[in-house]
Short mmCIF file of C-alpha atoms in Angstrom, two decimals:
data_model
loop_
_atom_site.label_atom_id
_atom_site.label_comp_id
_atom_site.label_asym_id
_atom_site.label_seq_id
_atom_site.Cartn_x
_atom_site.Cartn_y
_atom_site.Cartn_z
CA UNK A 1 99.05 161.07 127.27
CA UNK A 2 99.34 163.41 130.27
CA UNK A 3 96.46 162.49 133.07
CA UNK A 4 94.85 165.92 133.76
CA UNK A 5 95.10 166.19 137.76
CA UNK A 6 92.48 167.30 139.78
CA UNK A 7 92.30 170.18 142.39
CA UNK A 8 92.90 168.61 145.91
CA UNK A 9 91.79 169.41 149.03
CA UNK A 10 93.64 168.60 152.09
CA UNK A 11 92.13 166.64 154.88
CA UNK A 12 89.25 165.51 152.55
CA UNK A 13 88.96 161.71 151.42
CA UNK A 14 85.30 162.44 149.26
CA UNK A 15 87.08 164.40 146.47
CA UNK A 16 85.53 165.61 143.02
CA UNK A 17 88.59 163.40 141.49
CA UNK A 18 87.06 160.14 143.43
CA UNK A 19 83.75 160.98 141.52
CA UNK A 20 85.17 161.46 138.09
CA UNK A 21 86.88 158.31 138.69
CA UNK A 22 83.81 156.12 139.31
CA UNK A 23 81.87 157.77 136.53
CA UNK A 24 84.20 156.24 134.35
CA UNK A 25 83.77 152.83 135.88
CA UNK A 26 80.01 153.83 135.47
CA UNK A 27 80.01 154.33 131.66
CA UNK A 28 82.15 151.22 131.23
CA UNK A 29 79.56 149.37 132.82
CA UNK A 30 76.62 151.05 131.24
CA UNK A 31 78.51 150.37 127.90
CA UNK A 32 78.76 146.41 128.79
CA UNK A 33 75.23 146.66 130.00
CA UNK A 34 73.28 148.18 127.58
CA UNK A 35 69.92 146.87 128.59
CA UNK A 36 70.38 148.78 131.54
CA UNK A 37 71.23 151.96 129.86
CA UNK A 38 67.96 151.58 127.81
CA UNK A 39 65.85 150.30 130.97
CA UNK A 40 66.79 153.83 132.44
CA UNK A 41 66.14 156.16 129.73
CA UNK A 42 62.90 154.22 128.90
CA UNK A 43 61.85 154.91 132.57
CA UNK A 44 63.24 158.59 132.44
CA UNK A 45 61.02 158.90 129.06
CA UNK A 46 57.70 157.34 130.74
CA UNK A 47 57.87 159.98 133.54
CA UNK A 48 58.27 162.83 131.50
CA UNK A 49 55.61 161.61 129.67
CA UNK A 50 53.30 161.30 132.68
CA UNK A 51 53.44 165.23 132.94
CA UNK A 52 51.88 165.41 130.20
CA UNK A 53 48.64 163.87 131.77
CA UNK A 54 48.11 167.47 134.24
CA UNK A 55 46.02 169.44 132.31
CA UNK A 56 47.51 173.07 131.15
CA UNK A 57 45.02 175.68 130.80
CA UNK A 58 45.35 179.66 130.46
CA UNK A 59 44.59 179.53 134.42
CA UNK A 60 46.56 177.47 135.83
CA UNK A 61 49.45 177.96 133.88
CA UNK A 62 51.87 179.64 135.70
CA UNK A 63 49.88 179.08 139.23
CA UNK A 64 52.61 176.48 140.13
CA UNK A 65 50.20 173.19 140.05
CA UNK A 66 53.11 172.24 137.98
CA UNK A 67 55.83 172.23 140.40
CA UNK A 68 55.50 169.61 142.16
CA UNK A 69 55.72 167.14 139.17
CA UNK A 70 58.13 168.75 137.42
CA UNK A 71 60.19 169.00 140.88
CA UNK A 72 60.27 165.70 141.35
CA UNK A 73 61.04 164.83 138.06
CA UNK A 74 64.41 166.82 138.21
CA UNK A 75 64.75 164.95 141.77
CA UNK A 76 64.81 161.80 140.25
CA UNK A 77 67.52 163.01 137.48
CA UNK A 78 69.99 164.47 140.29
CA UNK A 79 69.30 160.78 142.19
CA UNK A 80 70.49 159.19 138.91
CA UNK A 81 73.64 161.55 138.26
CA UNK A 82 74.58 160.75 142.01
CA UNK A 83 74.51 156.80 141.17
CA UNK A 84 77.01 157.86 138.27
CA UNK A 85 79.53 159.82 140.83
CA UNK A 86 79.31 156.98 143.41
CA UNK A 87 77.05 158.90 145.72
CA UNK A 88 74.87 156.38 146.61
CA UNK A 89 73.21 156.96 149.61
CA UNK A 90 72.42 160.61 148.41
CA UNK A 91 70.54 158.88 145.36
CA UNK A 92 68.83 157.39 147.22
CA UNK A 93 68.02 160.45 149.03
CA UNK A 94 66.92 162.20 146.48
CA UNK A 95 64.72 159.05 145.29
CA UNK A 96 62.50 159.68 148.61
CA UNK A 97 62.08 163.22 147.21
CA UNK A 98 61.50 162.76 144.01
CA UNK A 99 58.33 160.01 145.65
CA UNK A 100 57.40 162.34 147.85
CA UNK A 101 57.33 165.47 145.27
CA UNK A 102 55.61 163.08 142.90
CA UNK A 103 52.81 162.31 145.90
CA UNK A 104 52.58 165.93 145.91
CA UNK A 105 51.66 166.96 142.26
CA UNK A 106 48.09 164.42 142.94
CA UNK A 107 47.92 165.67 146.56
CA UNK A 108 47.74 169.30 145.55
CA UNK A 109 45.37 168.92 142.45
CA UNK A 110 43.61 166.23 144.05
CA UNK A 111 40.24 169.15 143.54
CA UNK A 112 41.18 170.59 140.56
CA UNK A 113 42.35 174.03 142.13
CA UNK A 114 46.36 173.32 142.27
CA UNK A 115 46.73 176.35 141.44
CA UNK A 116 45.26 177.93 144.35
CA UNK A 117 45.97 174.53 146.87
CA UNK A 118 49.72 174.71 146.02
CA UNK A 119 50.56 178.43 147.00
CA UNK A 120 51.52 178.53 150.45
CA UNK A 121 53.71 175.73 149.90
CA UNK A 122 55.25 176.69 146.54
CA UNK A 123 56.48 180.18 148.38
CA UNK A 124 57.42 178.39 151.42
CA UNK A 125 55.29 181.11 153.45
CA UNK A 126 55.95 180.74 157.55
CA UNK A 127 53.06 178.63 158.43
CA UNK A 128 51.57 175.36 159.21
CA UNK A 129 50.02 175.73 155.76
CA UNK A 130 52.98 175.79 153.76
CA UNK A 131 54.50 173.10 155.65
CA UNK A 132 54.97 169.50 153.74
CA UNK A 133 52.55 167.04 154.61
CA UNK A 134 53.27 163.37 155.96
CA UNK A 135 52.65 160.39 154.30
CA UNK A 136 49.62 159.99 156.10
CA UNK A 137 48.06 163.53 155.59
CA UNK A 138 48.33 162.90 151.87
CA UNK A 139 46.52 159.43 151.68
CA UNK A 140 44.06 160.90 153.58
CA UNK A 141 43.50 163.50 150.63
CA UNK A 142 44.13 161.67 147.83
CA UNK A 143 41.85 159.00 149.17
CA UNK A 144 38.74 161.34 148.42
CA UNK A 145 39.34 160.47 145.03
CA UNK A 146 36.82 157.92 144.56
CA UNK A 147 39.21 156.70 141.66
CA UNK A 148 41.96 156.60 144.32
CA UNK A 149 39.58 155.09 147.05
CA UNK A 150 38.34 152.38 144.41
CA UNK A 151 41.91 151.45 142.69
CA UNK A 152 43.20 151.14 146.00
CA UNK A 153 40.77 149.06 148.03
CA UNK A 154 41.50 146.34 145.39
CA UNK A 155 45.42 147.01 144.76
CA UNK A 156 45.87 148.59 148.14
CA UNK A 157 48.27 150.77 146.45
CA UNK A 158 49.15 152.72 149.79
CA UNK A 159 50.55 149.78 151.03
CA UNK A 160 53.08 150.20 147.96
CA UNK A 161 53.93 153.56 148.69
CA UNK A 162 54.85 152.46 152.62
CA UNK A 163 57.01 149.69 151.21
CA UNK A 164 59.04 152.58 150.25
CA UNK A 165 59.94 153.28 154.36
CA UNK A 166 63.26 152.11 153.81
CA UNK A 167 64.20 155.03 151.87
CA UNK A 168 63.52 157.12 155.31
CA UNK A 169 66.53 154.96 156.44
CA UNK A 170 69.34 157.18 153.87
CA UNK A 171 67.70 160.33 154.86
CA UNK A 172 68.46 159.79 158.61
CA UNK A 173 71.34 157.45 157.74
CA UNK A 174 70.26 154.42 160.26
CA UNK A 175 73.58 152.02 160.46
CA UNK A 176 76.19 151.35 158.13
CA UNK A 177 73.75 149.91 156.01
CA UNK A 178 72.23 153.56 154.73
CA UNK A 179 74.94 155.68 155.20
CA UNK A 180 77.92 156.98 153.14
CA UNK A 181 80.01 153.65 153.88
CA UNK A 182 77.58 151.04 151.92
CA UNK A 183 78.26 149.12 149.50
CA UNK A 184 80.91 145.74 149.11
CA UNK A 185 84.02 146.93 147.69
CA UNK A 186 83.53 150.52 150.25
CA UNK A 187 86.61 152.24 151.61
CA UNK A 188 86.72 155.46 152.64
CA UNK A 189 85.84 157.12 149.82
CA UNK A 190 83.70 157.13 146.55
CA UNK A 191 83.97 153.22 144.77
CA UNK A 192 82.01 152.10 141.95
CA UNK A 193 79.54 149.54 142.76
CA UNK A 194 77.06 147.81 140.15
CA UNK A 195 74.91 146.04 142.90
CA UNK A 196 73.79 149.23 144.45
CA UNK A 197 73.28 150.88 140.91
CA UNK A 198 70.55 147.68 140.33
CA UNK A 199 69.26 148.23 143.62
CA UNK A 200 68.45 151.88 142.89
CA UNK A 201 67.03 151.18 139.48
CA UNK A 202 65.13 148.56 141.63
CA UNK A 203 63.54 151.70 143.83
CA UNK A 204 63.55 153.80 140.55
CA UNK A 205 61.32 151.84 139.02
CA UNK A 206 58.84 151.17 141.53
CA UNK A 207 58.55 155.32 142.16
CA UNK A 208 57.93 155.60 138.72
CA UNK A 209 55.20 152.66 138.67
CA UNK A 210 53.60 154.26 141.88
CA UNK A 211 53.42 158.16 140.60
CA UNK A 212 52.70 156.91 137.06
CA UNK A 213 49.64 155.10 138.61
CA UNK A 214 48.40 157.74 140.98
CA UNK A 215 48.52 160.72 138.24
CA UNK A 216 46.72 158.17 135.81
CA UNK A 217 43.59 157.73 138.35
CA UNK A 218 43.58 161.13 139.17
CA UNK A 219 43.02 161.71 135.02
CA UNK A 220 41.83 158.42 134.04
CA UNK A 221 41.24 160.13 130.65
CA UNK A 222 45.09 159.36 129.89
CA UNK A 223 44.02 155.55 129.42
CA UNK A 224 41.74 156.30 126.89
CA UNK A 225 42.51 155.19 123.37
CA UNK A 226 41.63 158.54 120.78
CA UNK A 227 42.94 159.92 118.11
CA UNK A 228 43.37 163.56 118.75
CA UNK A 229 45.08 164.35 115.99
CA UNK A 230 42.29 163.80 113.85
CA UNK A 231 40.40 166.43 116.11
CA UNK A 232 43.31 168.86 117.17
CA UNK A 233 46.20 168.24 114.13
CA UNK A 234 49.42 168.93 115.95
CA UNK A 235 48.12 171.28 118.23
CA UNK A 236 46.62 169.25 121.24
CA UNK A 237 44.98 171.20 124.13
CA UNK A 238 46.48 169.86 127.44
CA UNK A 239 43.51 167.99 129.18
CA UNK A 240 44.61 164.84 130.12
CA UNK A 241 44.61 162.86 127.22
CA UNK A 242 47.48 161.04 125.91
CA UNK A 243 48.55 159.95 122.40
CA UNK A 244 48.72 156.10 121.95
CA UNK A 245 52.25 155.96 121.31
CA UNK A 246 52.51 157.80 124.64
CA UNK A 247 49.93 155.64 126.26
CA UNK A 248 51.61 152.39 125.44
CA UNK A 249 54.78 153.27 126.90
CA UNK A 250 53.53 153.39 130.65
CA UNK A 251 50.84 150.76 130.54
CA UNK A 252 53.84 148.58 129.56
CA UNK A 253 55.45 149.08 133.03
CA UNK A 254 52.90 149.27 135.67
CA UNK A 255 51.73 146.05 137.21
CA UNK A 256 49.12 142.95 135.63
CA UNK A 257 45.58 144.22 135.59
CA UNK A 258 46.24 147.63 136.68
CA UNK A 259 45.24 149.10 133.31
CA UNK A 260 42.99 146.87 133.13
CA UNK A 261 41.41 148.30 136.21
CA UNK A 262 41.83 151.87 135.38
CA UNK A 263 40.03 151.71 131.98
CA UNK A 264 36.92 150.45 133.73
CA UNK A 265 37.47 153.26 135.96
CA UNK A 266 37.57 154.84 133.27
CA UNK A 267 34.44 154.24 131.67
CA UNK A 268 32.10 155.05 134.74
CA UNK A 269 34.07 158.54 135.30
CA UNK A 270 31.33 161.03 134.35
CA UNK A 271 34.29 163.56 133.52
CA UNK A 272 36.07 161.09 131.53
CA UNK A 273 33.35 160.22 129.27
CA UNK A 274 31.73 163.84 129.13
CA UNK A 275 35.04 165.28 127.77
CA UNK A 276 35.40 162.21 125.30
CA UNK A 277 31.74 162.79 123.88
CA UNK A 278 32.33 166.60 123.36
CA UNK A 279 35.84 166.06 121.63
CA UNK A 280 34.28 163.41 119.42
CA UNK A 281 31.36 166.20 118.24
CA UNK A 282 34.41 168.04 117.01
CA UNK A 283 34.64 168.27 112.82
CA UNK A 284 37.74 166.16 112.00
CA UNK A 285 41.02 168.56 110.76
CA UNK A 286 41.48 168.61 107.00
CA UNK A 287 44.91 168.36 105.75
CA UNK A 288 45.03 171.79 104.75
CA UNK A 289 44.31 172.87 108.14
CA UNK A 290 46.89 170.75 109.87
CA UNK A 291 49.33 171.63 107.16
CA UNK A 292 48.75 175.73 108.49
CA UNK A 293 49.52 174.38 111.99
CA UNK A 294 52.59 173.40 110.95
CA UNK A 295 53.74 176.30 109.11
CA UNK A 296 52.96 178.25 111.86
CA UNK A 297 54.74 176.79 114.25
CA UNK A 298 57.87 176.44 112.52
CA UNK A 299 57.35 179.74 111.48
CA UNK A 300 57.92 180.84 115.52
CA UNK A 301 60.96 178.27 115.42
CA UNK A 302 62.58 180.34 113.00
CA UNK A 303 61.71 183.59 114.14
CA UNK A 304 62.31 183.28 117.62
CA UNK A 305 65.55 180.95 117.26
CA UNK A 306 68.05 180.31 115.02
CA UNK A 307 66.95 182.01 111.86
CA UNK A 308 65.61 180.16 109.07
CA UNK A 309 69.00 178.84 107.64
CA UNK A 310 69.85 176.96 110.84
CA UNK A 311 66.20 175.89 110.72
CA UNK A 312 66.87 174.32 107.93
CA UNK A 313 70.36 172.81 108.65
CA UNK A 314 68.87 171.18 111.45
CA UNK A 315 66.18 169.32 108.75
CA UNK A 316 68.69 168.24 106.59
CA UNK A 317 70.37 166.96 109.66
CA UNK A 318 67.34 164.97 111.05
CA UNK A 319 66.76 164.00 107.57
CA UNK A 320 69.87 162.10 106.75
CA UNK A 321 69.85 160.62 110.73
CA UNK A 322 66.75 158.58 109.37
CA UNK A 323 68.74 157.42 106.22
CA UNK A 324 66.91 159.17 103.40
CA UNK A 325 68.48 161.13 101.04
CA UNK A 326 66.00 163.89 100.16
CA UNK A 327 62.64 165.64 101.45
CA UNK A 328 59.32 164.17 99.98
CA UNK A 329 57.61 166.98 97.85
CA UNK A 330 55.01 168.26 100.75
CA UNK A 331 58.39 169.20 102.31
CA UNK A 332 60.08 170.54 99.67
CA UNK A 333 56.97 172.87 99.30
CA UNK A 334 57.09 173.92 102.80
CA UNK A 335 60.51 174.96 102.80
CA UNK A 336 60.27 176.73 99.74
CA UNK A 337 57.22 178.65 101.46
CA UNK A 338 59.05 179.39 104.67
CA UNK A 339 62.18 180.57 102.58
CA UNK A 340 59.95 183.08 100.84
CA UNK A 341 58.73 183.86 104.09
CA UNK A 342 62.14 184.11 106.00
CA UNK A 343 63.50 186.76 102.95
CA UNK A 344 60.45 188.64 103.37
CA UNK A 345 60.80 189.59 106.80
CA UNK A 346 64.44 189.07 106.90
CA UNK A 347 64.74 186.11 109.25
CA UNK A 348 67.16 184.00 107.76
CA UNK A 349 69.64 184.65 110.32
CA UNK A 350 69.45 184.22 114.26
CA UNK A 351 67.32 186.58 116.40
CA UNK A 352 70.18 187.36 118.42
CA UNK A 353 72.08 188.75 115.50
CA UNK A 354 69.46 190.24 113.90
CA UNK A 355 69.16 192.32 117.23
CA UNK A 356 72.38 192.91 117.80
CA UNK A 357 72.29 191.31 120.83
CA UNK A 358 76.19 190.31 122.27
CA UNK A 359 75.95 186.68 123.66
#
């Protein structure tokens, strides 16, 4: 087997080739360590899911509120890639950002008006304004929250988020210790090191534990056990609520009694329960009205993707990945509905080639 060589670059000892080289010491380690594989994508999964909590409405939408959440969430993803290549003081870099981003999605919708609070910053406009806040300016905000205020006096959660000061010490790289030459088995360029990859999933963790925590006392109606589906089908309005399943997944990774805590918070947050009253006034969906959802949404699946033939490739697919060996007959009905459908209006095929379009 001939070893594909790399493109070199004189004078320079951190190469691409070094990186490649430790990724493939990473995956052999992930590979013997597959708790810690799991650990991370569980964690990865949790914060996604945490976006979920900031409501979505036809207001706000595309105001940027978002941003900052979603920001930090890719921050934390580029910290994690580094940890693969052997950067490892840029992880941890970008795990201050992705904290500080993730301080920023409460900070900015702290009153409800993201989408106005955020703009200045979001377009980086040339003013005091637009600049980032510290640390401090932001507890100050966020502290309004009587949520916050409460959670905090008994958790003292800010204290938390300043035990994350040593993650200052990468950004302005203070000694040996936090700069591009850390780690045991270090030379002068990129080595693969599985003690700093458990520190950072240390740090990654924590981050996660803090923002999860913040964005769940900001919308304490995330902890709220309620089955939506029963109200909305498939089609659930984003307000803050979470499905169980969903729900589950943080509470197992913050700290003892913090749930705990935020359910009673919970229950005395006039907004909370208001919202929870009004959904539960709603007439439960019938099955032939959740069935419709369904239809139509896979309906804009096929339409505005891959055609309906793909579409239903891609079933069979999922199908057999479960082990079963044929659609149950509420299936079998839909497909033959959407086929009718898809021949009608000539959408078997993929939008791009029904358009012509040269991709």
């Amino acid at each position: 087997m001939i070893r594909k060589k790399y493109m070199k670059f004189s004078t320079y000892i951190y190469e691409p080739d070094k990186s490649i080289e430790v990724y493939k010491e990473t995956e052999k380690f992930f590979e013997e360590n597959p708790e810690i594989k799991k650990r991370i994508e569980e964690l990865g999964w949790i914060y996604h899911t945490v976006g979920m909590i900031i409501p979505q409405n036809s207001e706000n939408f595309w105001s940027g509120h978002y941003f900052p959440f979603n920001d930090s969430w890719e921050e934390l993803q580029v910290s994690f890639t580094q940890i693969c290549f052997g950067l490892y003081k840029q992880a941890f870099v970008s795990l201050r950002g992705g904290l500080e981003l993730g301080m920023l999605s409460v900070y900015f919708n702290i009153n409800d008006d993201g989408h106005n609070a955020v703009a200045e910053w979001l377009h980086a406009k040339e003013n005091r304004e637009a600049d980032t806040p510290f640390a401090k300016t932001i507890w100050k905000i966020i502290l309004q929250n009587d949520n916050i205020r409460k959670f905090n006096e008994k958790h003292n959660i800010e204290t938390v988020h300043k035990n994350f000061g040593y993650l200052h010490d990468y950004v302005h790289a203070k000694g040996a210790k936090h700069s591009n030459q850390m780690g045991i088995l270090k030379n002068n360029s990129q080595t693969f090191e599985a003690e700093l990859i458990s520190k950072w999933l240390k740090s990654y963790a924590d981050i996660i534990s803090l923002i999860c925590t913040l964005h769940l006392l900001k919308y304490p109606i995330s902890v709220v056990r309620f089955d939506y589906n029963k109200k909305f089908g498939i089609d659930i309005p984003s307000f803050g609520g979470l499905e169980e399943y969903n729900f589950d997944k943080i509470a197992a990774i913050l700290p003892d009694k913090y749930i705990e805590d935020i359910k009673l918070i919970a229950k005395e947050d006039p907004t909370t329960q208001r919202t929870i009253q009004e959904i539960n006034a709603l007439p439960d969906m019938t099955e032939e009205q959740v069935e419709e959802q369904i239809i139509n949404l896979e309906k804009m699946f096929i339409k505005n993707g891959e055609g309906f033939t793909s579409w239903l490739d891609d079933q069979e697919k999922q199908l057999k990945s479960f082990g079963i060996e044929e659609f149950d007959n509420e299936m079998k009905a839909r497909i033959e509905l959407l086929k009718k459908w898809a021949e009608e209006n000539n959408f078997m095929e993929p939008k791009a080639k029904r358009k012509g379009w040269d991709i």
